[in-house]
Amino acid sequence: MLPVVEYRRALHRIPELDDRLPETCAYVCSALASFDLETFSPIPSSVCAYLDAGKPETVAFRADMDALPIEEDTGLAYASSHLGAMHACGHDANTAMALALASYASAHRTELPRNVLFLFQPSEETTGGAEKLCNTGILERYRAARVFAMHLWPKLEAGKIYSRPGPIMARSNEVTVTITGKSVHIGRASEGIDALAAGADYLLRAYAMVKDLPGTEPAVLRFGKMTSGRVRNAVSGKTLLEGSLRTFRDETQALCREGLEKIGREIAAETGCVAEVYLNEGYPAVWNHEELFGKVCSHLDELRELEAPTLTAEDFSFYQQRVPGLFFLLGAGDTAELHSPEFCFDDEKILPEGLEFLKRLLLLE
């Protein structure tokens, strides 16, 4: 069995969540210990490794280590041994390829055009471990001049590498709308203030606002959860809408924020409800550095270009705000979607292809 496959299967058995990754970090540290690298942990549940090749600048590779709170249903011989947790997004594969690349870099130190920094981070799925790691100044301290990451992607041809210049993954903001009315018995409905009707009206107006946005880049707003009222025979006194906004440019996100807040004010004025609209900061858009992308394309002709960006989000964007960076998708073939309890892939076929591409990035002048 190839080491990259062995790494992946070992990691797949021990999925852990958020920034609570003791077994995962211990495994990564154990693997790195056999290579000639400086290892350290700038934030809790992170593992970083630096290879000093005596060069003036450094290339960084990011791997995310956290899993998802999903009960696995793949039937794999090496399925999760942790109840209620699964590597359903392929972070075990990302980490395995980075470990195999570290092994290769260590063995080919004299051939490297740059020093190498490996960033094994927690909390990609939750609170943005990338931002916390960046805030330690690690990229600047180790003179990182470029940063790369790769992620498995279902429905793309197995083992093939895809990317695009500019926007590739969306900015993500959680949207929470709280509408407070006045609850009364339905027999006295005219004396109440119907927060359910106001919430439904808010939802439809918000969808229409996003649909009519100017520009060519996609944007989406959807509320996946709506709770309102307590019983069927009383006017609802409170409605809670929970959703997600996906955009690419800061100006589009600002336009949406302004529009959502305006709709809240309009609903309040028209109905007498109190409407509170909150958007969290979320992750910035993953925006591939155009010049670096062109350079990679000119040297690595196996790279395939995506026609359009995706509306999923990724905290790799925080690294790109510091140094030029590129995010790549590794085709997983016709398999279940990410975040599915059935997600699996042919690791013996796909991971060696991803690793070979990373090796070529490593050696790129």
Short mmCIF file of C-alpha atoms in Angstrom, two decimals:
data_model
loop_
_atom_site.label_atom_id
_atom_site.label_comp_id
_atom_site.label_asym_id
_atom_site.label_seq_id
_atom_site.Cartn_x
_atom_site.Cartn_y
_atom_site.Cartn_z
CA MET A 1 0.00 0.00 0.00
CA LEU A 2 1.33 3.44 -0.92
CA PRO A 3 2.17 5.66 2.08
CA VAL A 4 -0.34 8.33 1.01
CA VAL A 5 -3.12 5.73 1.04
CA GLU A 6 -1.93 4.31 4.35
CA TYR A 7 -1.94 7.82 5.87
CA ARG A 8 -5.45 8.49 4.60
CA ARG A 9 -6.94 5.26 5.92
CA ALA A 10 -5.34 5.67 9.33
CA LEU A 11 -6.70 9.21 9.58
CA HIS A 12 -10.12 8.13 8.32
CA ARG A 13 -10.47 5.82 11.33
CA ILE A 14 -9.96 8.64 13.87
CA PRO A 15 -12.11 11.61 12.80
CA GLU A 16 -12.27 14.47 15.30
CA LEU A 17 -14.19 17.72 15.35
CA ASP A 18 -13.45 21.44 15.33
CA ASP A 19 -10.30 22.22 17.35
CA ARG A 20 -10.42 19.07 19.48
CA LEU A 21 -8.01 16.90 17.50
CA PRO A 22 -5.69 15.09 19.95
CA GLU A 23 -5.47 11.77 18.08
CA THR A 24 -5.20 13.43 14.68
CA CYS A 25 -2.45 15.81 15.79
CA ALA A 26 -0.58 12.95 17.46
CA TYR A 27 -0.74 10.91 14.27
CA VAL A 28 0.45 13.81 12.10
CA CYS A 29 3.30 14.59 14.50
CA SER A 30 4.32 10.93 14.55
CA ALA A 31 4.45 10.80 10.76
CA LEU A 32 6.40 14.07 10.51
CA ALA A 33 8.91 12.88 13.12
CA SER A 34 10.51 10.57 10.56
CA PHE A 35 11.29 13.52 8.27
CA ASP A 36 13.96 16.16 8.82
CA LEU A 37 11.59 19.05 9.60
CA GLU A 38 11.05 21.60 12.35
CA THR A 39 7.58 20.96 13.84
CA PHE A 40 5.60 23.29 16.10
CA SER A 41 2.02 24.27 17.01
CA PRO A 42 1.19 28.00 16.80
CA ILE A 43 -2.48 27.55 17.85
CA PRO A 44 -4.27 24.72 19.67
CA SER A 45 -4.81 21.58 17.57
CA SER A 46 -2.52 22.74 14.78
CA VAL A 47 0.66 21.13 13.51
CA CYS A 48 3.11 23.09 11.38
CA ALA A 49 6.33 21.84 9.84
CA TYR A 50 9.13 23.86 8.26
CA LEU A 51 11.79 22.60 5.91
CA ASP A 52 14.75 24.96 5.60
CA ALA A 53 16.28 24.53 2.15
CA GLY A 54 18.48 27.60 2.58
CA LYS A 55 16.41 29.68 0.15
CA PRO A 56 15.27 33.30 0.58
CA GLU A 57 11.56 32.54 0.30
CA THR A 58 9.08 29.80 1.18
CA VAL A 59 6.16 27.95 -0.40
CA ALA A 60 3.33 26.92 1.96
CA PHE A 61 0.90 24.01 1.68
CA ARG A 62 -2.32 23.96 3.72
CA ALA A 63 -4.12 20.80 4.91
CA ASP A 64 -7.27 20.85 7.06
CA MET A 65 -7.59 18.10 9.67
CA ASP A 66 -11.08 18.39 11.20
CA ALA A 67 -14.00 16.08 10.42
CA LEU A 68 -17.79 16.41 10.58
CA PRO A 69 -20.44 15.38 13.16
CA ILE A 70 -21.87 12.71 10.84
CA GLU A 71 -22.41 9.01 11.46
CA GLU A 72 -20.52 7.15 8.72
CA ASP A 73 -22.45 4.82 6.40
CA THR A 74 -19.85 3.65 3.87
CA GLY A 75 -19.20 0.10 4.99
CA LEU A 76 -15.46 0.62 4.54
CA ALA A 77 -13.11 -1.74 6.35
CA TYR A 78 -11.35 1.33 7.75
CA ALA A 79 -14.52 3.27 8.63
CA SER A 80 -14.65 5.75 11.51
CA SER A 81 -14.04 4.29 14.96
CA HIS A 82 -15.49 7.43 16.57
CA LEU A 83 -19.26 7.35 17.02
CA GLY A 84 -20.96 10.33 15.41
CA ALA A 85 -17.88 11.64 13.59
CA MET A 86 -16.69 11.08 10.02
CA HIS A 87 -14.25 12.46 7.47
CA ALA A 88 -17.16 13.19 5.15
CA CYS A 89 -15.42 16.12 3.45
CA GLY A 90 -12.12 14.43 2.56
CA HIS A 91 -9.90 16.26 5.02
CA ASP A 92 -8.24 12.92 5.76
CA ALA A 93 -7.15 12.88 2.12
CA ASN A 94 -5.92 16.48 2.21
CA THR A 95 -3.82 15.73 5.29
CA ALA A 96 -2.52 12.45 3.86
CA MET A 97 -1.31 14.14 0.66
CA ALA A 98 0.42 16.86 2.68
CA LEU A 99 2.20 14.24 4.80
CA ALA A 100 3.33 12.36 1.70
CA LEU A 101 4.51 15.64 0.17
CA ALA A 102 6.48 16.42 3.34
CA SER A 103 8.20 13.06 3.01
CA TYR A 104 9.08 13.80 -0.62
CA ALA A 105 10.31 17.32 0.17
CA SER A 106 12.54 16.03 2.95
CA ALA A 107 14.09 13.45 0.63
CA HIS A 108 14.67 16.02 -2.16
CA ARG A 109 15.80 19.00 -0.08
CA THR A 110 18.69 19.95 -2.36
CA GLU A 111 16.41 20.13 -5.41
CA LEU A 112 13.87 22.52 -3.87
CA PRO A 113 13.64 26.07 -5.25
CA ARG A 114 12.13 27.30 -1.96
CA ASN A 115 11.85 26.45 1.69
CA VAL A 116 8.61 24.65 2.52
CA LEU A 117 6.02 25.32 5.22
CA PHE A 118 3.29 22.77 5.91
CA LEU A 119 0.18 24.07 7.68
CA PHE A 120 -2.03 21.39 9.24
CA GLN A 121 -4.95 23.37 10.64
CA PRO A 122 -8.09 22.71 12.71
CA SER A 123 -11.62 24.12 12.46
CA GLU A 124 -12.08 24.62 8.73
CA GLU A 125 -15.63 23.34 9.05
CA THR A 126 -16.53 25.56 11.98
CA THR A 127 -14.74 28.67 13.23
CA GLY A 128 -12.02 29.32 10.66
CA GLY A 129 -8.78 27.81 11.90
CA ALA A 130 -7.02 29.44 8.94
CA GLU A 131 -7.71 32.94 10.24
CA LYS A 132 -6.40 32.06 13.70
CA LEU A 133 -3.26 30.52 12.22
CA CYS A 134 -2.67 33.53 9.96
CA ASN A 135 -3.06 35.90 12.90
CA THR A 136 0.03 34.36 14.53
CA GLY A 137 2.12 35.89 11.71
CA ILE A 138 3.40 32.50 10.61
CA LEU A 139 3.35 33.27 6.87
CA GLU A 140 5.34 36.44 7.34
CA ARG A 141 7.75 34.90 9.85
CA TYR A 142 8.70 32.10 7.46
CA ARG A 143 8.73 34.40 4.38
CA ALA A 144 5.95 32.59 2.53
CA ALA A 145 5.70 33.88 -1.03
CA ARG A 146 2.88 31.58 -2.20
CA VAL A 147 0.41 29.16 -0.65
CA PHE A 148 -1.44 26.18 -2.13
CA ALA A 149 -4.23 23.84 -1.04
CA MET A 150 -6.13 20.97 -2.63
CA HIS A 151 -9.58 19.55 -1.87
CA LEU A 152 -11.45 16.49 -3.11
CA TRP A 153 -14.48 17.26 -5.29
CA PRO A 154 -17.22 14.79 -6.31
CA LYS A 155 -18.54 14.69 -9.89
CA LEU A 156 -15.25 15.91 -11.34
CA GLU A 157 -13.27 13.28 -13.26
CA ALA A 158 -11.43 11.03 -10.83
CA GLY A 159 -7.79 11.97 -10.30
CA LYS A 160 -7.89 15.11 -12.47
CA ILE A 161 -6.97 18.55 -11.10
CA TYR A 162 -9.23 21.58 -11.61
CA SER A 163 -9.04 25.26 -10.76
CA ARG A 164 -9.64 28.72 -12.22
CA PRO A 165 -8.20 32.24 -11.94
CA GLY A 166 -10.03 34.72 -9.73
CA PRO A 167 -13.12 33.62 -7.78
CA ILE A 168 -13.41 29.89 -7.19
CA MET A 169 -15.36 29.61 -3.91
CA ALA A 170 -17.86 32.02 -2.41
CA ARG A 171 -17.86 34.36 0.54
CA SER A 172 -20.15 32.94 3.23
CA ASN A 173 -22.28 34.86 5.73
CA GLU A 174 -24.80 33.35 8.12
CA VAL A 175 -28.00 35.41 8.17
CA THR A 176 -30.27 35.49 11.21
CA VAL A 177 -33.53 37.47 11.17
CA THR A 178 -35.61 37.80 14.34
CA ILE A 179 -39.11 39.26 13.99
CA THR A 180 -41.05 39.99 17.15
CA GLY A 181 -44.79 40.67 17.07
CA LYS A 182 -47.62 40.23 19.57
CA SER A 183 -49.24 36.90 20.31
CA VAL A 184 -52.97 36.72 21.00
CA HIS A 185 -55.63 34.03 20.73
CA ILE A 186 -56.63 33.54 17.14
CA GLY A 187 -60.17 34.58 18.02
CA ARG A 188 -58.77 38.07 18.69
CA ALA A 189 -56.30 38.06 15.77
CA SER A 190 -56.94 41.71 14.93
CA GLU A 191 -55.47 42.68 18.31
CA GLY A 192 -52.18 40.85 17.65
CA ILE A 193 -49.17 41.49 15.45
CA ASP A 194 -48.53 38.44 13.28
CA ALA A 195 -44.81 37.64 13.31
CA LEU A 196 -45.33 34.56 11.12
CA ALA A 197 -46.90 36.51 8.27
CA ALA A 198 -44.20 39.17 8.62
CA GLY A 199 -41.49 36.52 8.50
CA ALA A 200 -42.92 34.92 5.39
CA ASP A 201 -43.12 38.33 3.72
CA TYR A 202 -39.51 39.07 4.73
CA LEU A 203 -38.31 35.79 3.21
CA LEU A 204 -39.98 36.41 -0.16
CA ARG A 205 -38.73 40.01 -0.38
CA ALA A 206 -35.18 38.93 0.53
CA TYR A 207 -35.16 36.25 -2.18
CA ALA A 208 -36.42 38.74 -4.75
CA MET A 209 -33.75 41.28 -3.73
CA VAL A 210 -30.89 38.82 -4.29
CA LYS A 211 -32.38 37.57 -7.56
CA ASP A 212 -32.35 41.13 -8.92
CA LEU A 213 -28.74 41.92 -7.99
CA PRO A 214 -26.65 43.49 -10.77
CA GLY A 215 -23.47 41.83 -12.06
CA THR A 216 -22.45 38.59 -13.68
CA GLU A 217 -21.08 36.63 -10.71
CA PRO A 218 -23.53 34.28 -9.00
CA ALA A 219 -24.99 34.99 -5.57
CA VAL A 220 -27.44 33.01 -3.50
CA LEU A 221 -29.48 33.53 -0.34
CA ARG A 222 -31.50 30.74 1.21
CA PHE A 223 -33.13 30.36 4.59
CA GLY A 224 -32.90 26.72 5.60
CA LYS A 225 -34.75 27.08 8.90
CA MET A 226 -37.82 29.04 9.96
CA THR A 227 -39.42 28.72 13.39
CA SER A 228 -42.47 30.63 14.52
CA GLY A 229 -45.20 30.58 17.14
CA ARG A 230 -46.13 27.99 19.75
CA VAL A 231 -49.64 26.68 18.98
CA ARG A 232 -51.98 26.55 16.00
CA ASN A 233 -54.74 28.69 17.51
CA ALA A 234 -52.68 31.72 18.48
CA VAL A 235 -51.13 34.49 16.41
CA SER A 236 -47.37 34.00 16.35
CA GLY A 237 -45.44 36.44 18.49
CA LYS A 238 -41.98 35.59 17.21
CA THR A 239 -40.37 34.30 14.00
CA LEU A 240 -36.75 33.25 13.60
CA LEU A 241 -35.23 32.88 10.11
CA GLU A 242 -31.81 31.25 9.75
CA GLY A 243 -30.03 31.18 6.44
CA SER A 244 -26.85 31.66 4.48
CA LEU A 245 -25.72 34.27 1.97
CA ARG A 246 -23.09 33.42 -0.64
CA THR A 247 -21.41 36.14 -2.70
CA PHE A 248 -17.96 36.81 -4.21
CA ARG A 249 -17.14 40.51 -4.20
CA ASP A 250 -17.14 42.68 -1.07
CA GLU A 251 -19.33 45.26 -2.78
CA THR A 252 -21.95 42.61 -3.60
CA GLN A 253 -21.95 41.40 -0.01
CA ALA A 254 -22.30 44.99 1.24
CA LEU A 255 -25.21 45.56 -1.16
CA CYS A 256 -26.94 42.44 0.15
CA ARG A 257 -26.38 43.44 3.77
CA GLU A 258 -27.86 46.88 3.08
CA GLY A 259 -30.81 45.32 1.26
CA LEU A 260 -31.57 42.81 4.02
CA GLU A 261 -31.46 45.52 6.67
CA LYS A 262 -33.71 47.77 4.56
CA ILE A 263 -36.29 45.00 4.15
CA GLY A 264 -36.27 44.59 7.92
CA ARG A 265 -37.01 48.27 8.41
CA GLU A 266 -39.81 48.14 5.82
CA ILE A 267 -41.43 45.08 7.42
CA ALA A 268 -41.28 46.75 10.83
CA ALA A 269 -42.86 49.96 9.54
CA GLU A 270 -45.63 48.12 7.69
CA THR A 271 -46.58 45.56 10.35
CA GLY A 272 -45.62 47.02 13.72
CA CYS A 273 -43.21 44.14 14.37
CA VAL A 274 -39.66 44.60 15.58
CA ALA A 275 -37.23 43.18 12.98
CA GLU A 276 -33.58 42.47 13.80
CA VAL A 277 -31.21 41.42 11.01
CA TYR A 278 -27.76 39.98 11.76
CA LEU A 279 -25.02 38.81 9.37
CA ASN A 280 -21.86 37.24 10.78
CA GLU A 281 -18.46 37.94 9.24
CA GLY A 282 -18.07 34.44 7.76
CA TYR A 283 -15.27 33.45 5.40
CA PRO A 284 -14.06 35.71 2.57
CA ALA A 285 -14.27 34.42 -0.99
CA VAL A 286 -11.51 32.09 -2.16
CA TRP A 287 -9.93 34.19 -4.91
CA ASN A 288 -7.10 32.61 -6.88
CA HIS A 289 -4.18 34.91 -7.69
CA GLU A 290 -4.42 35.49 -11.44
CA GLU A 291 -0.71 35.93 -12.17
CA LEU A 292 0.29 32.89 -10.14
CA PHE A 293 -2.47 30.86 -11.78
CA GLY A 294 -1.13 31.78 -15.23
CA LYS A 295 2.37 30.71 -14.22
CA VAL A 296 1.15 27.36 -12.91
CA CYS A 297 -0.90 26.76 -16.07
CA SER A 298 2.09 27.46 -18.30
CA HIS A 299 4.19 24.82 -16.53
CA LEU A 300 1.62 22.23 -15.44
CA ASP A 301 -0.46 21.45 -18.50
CA GLU A 302 -2.49 18.76 -16.73
CA LEU A 303 -4.40 21.46 -14.84
CA ARG A 304 -7.98 21.78 -16.09
CA GLU A 305 -9.88 25.05 -15.83
CA LEU A 306 -13.29 25.22 -14.15
CA GLU A 307 -15.91 27.08 -16.15
CA ALA A 308 -17.52 28.76 -13.15
CA PRO A 309 -16.89 29.26 -9.42
CA THR A 310 -18.78 27.23 -6.82
CA LEU A 311 -21.08 28.66 -4.16
CA THR A 312 -19.47 26.67 -1.37
CA ALA A 313 -17.13 28.36 1.11
CA GLU A 314 -13.62 27.64 2.44
CA ASP A 315 -11.38 29.34 5.01
CA PHE A 316 -8.33 29.01 2.72
CA SER A 317 -9.29 32.56 1.70
CA PHE A 318 -7.62 33.91 4.86
CA TYR A 319 -4.20 32.72 3.62
CA GLN A 320 -4.85 34.34 0.25
CA GLN A 321 -5.41 37.67 1.96
CA ARG A 322 -1.79 37.50 3.16
CA VAL A 323 0.12 36.00 0.21
CA PRO A 324 -0.67 34.92 -3.38
CA GLY A 325 -2.44 31.58 -3.23
CA LEU A 326 -4.19 28.98 -5.35
CA PHE A 327 -6.90 26.49 -4.42
CA PHE A 328 -7.27 23.29 -6.46
CA LEU A 329 -10.01 20.70 -6.72
CA LEU A 330 -9.08 17.02 -7.05
CA GLY A 331 -11.76 15.06 -8.89
CA ALA A 332 -13.30 12.29 -6.78
CA GLY A 333 -15.39 10.84 -9.60
CA ASP A 334 -19.01 9.75 -9.44
CA THR A 335 -19.36 9.41 -5.69
CA ALA A 336 -21.69 10.68 -2.98
CA GLU A 337 -21.60 14.39 -2.23
CA LEU A 338 -19.34 15.98 0.38
CA HIS A 339 -20.88 16.05 3.88
CA SER A 340 -22.79 12.87 3.07
CA PRO A 341 -22.56 9.78 5.35
CA GLU A 342 -21.93 7.73 2.18
CA PHE A 343 -19.02 9.85 0.88
CA CYS A 344 -16.06 7.72 -0.19
CA PHE A 345 -13.67 7.53 -3.12
CA ASP A 346 -11.02 5.36 -4.75
CA ASP A 347 -8.02 6.50 -2.70
CA GLU A 348 -5.59 4.14 -4.43
CA LYS A 349 -6.35 5.74 -7.79
CA ILE A 350 -7.01 9.36 -6.84
CA LEU A 351 -4.53 10.28 -4.11
CA PRO A 352 -1.36 9.39 -6.08
CA GLU A 353 -2.56 11.70 -8.87
CA GLY A 354 -3.13 14.55 -6.43
CA LEU A 355 0.24 13.96 -4.81
CA GLU A 356 2.09 14.04 -8.13
CA PHE A 357 0.51 17.40 -8.92
CA LEU A 358 1.56 18.75 -5.52
CA LYS A 359 5.12 17.57 -6.14
CA ARG A 360 5.21 19.54 -9.38
CA LEU A 361 3.92 22.62 -7.55
CA LEU A 362 6.64 22.12 -4.96
CA LEU A 363 9.36 22.12 -7.63
CA LEU A 364 7.91 25.02 -9.65
CA GLU A 365 10.39 27.87 -9.98
#
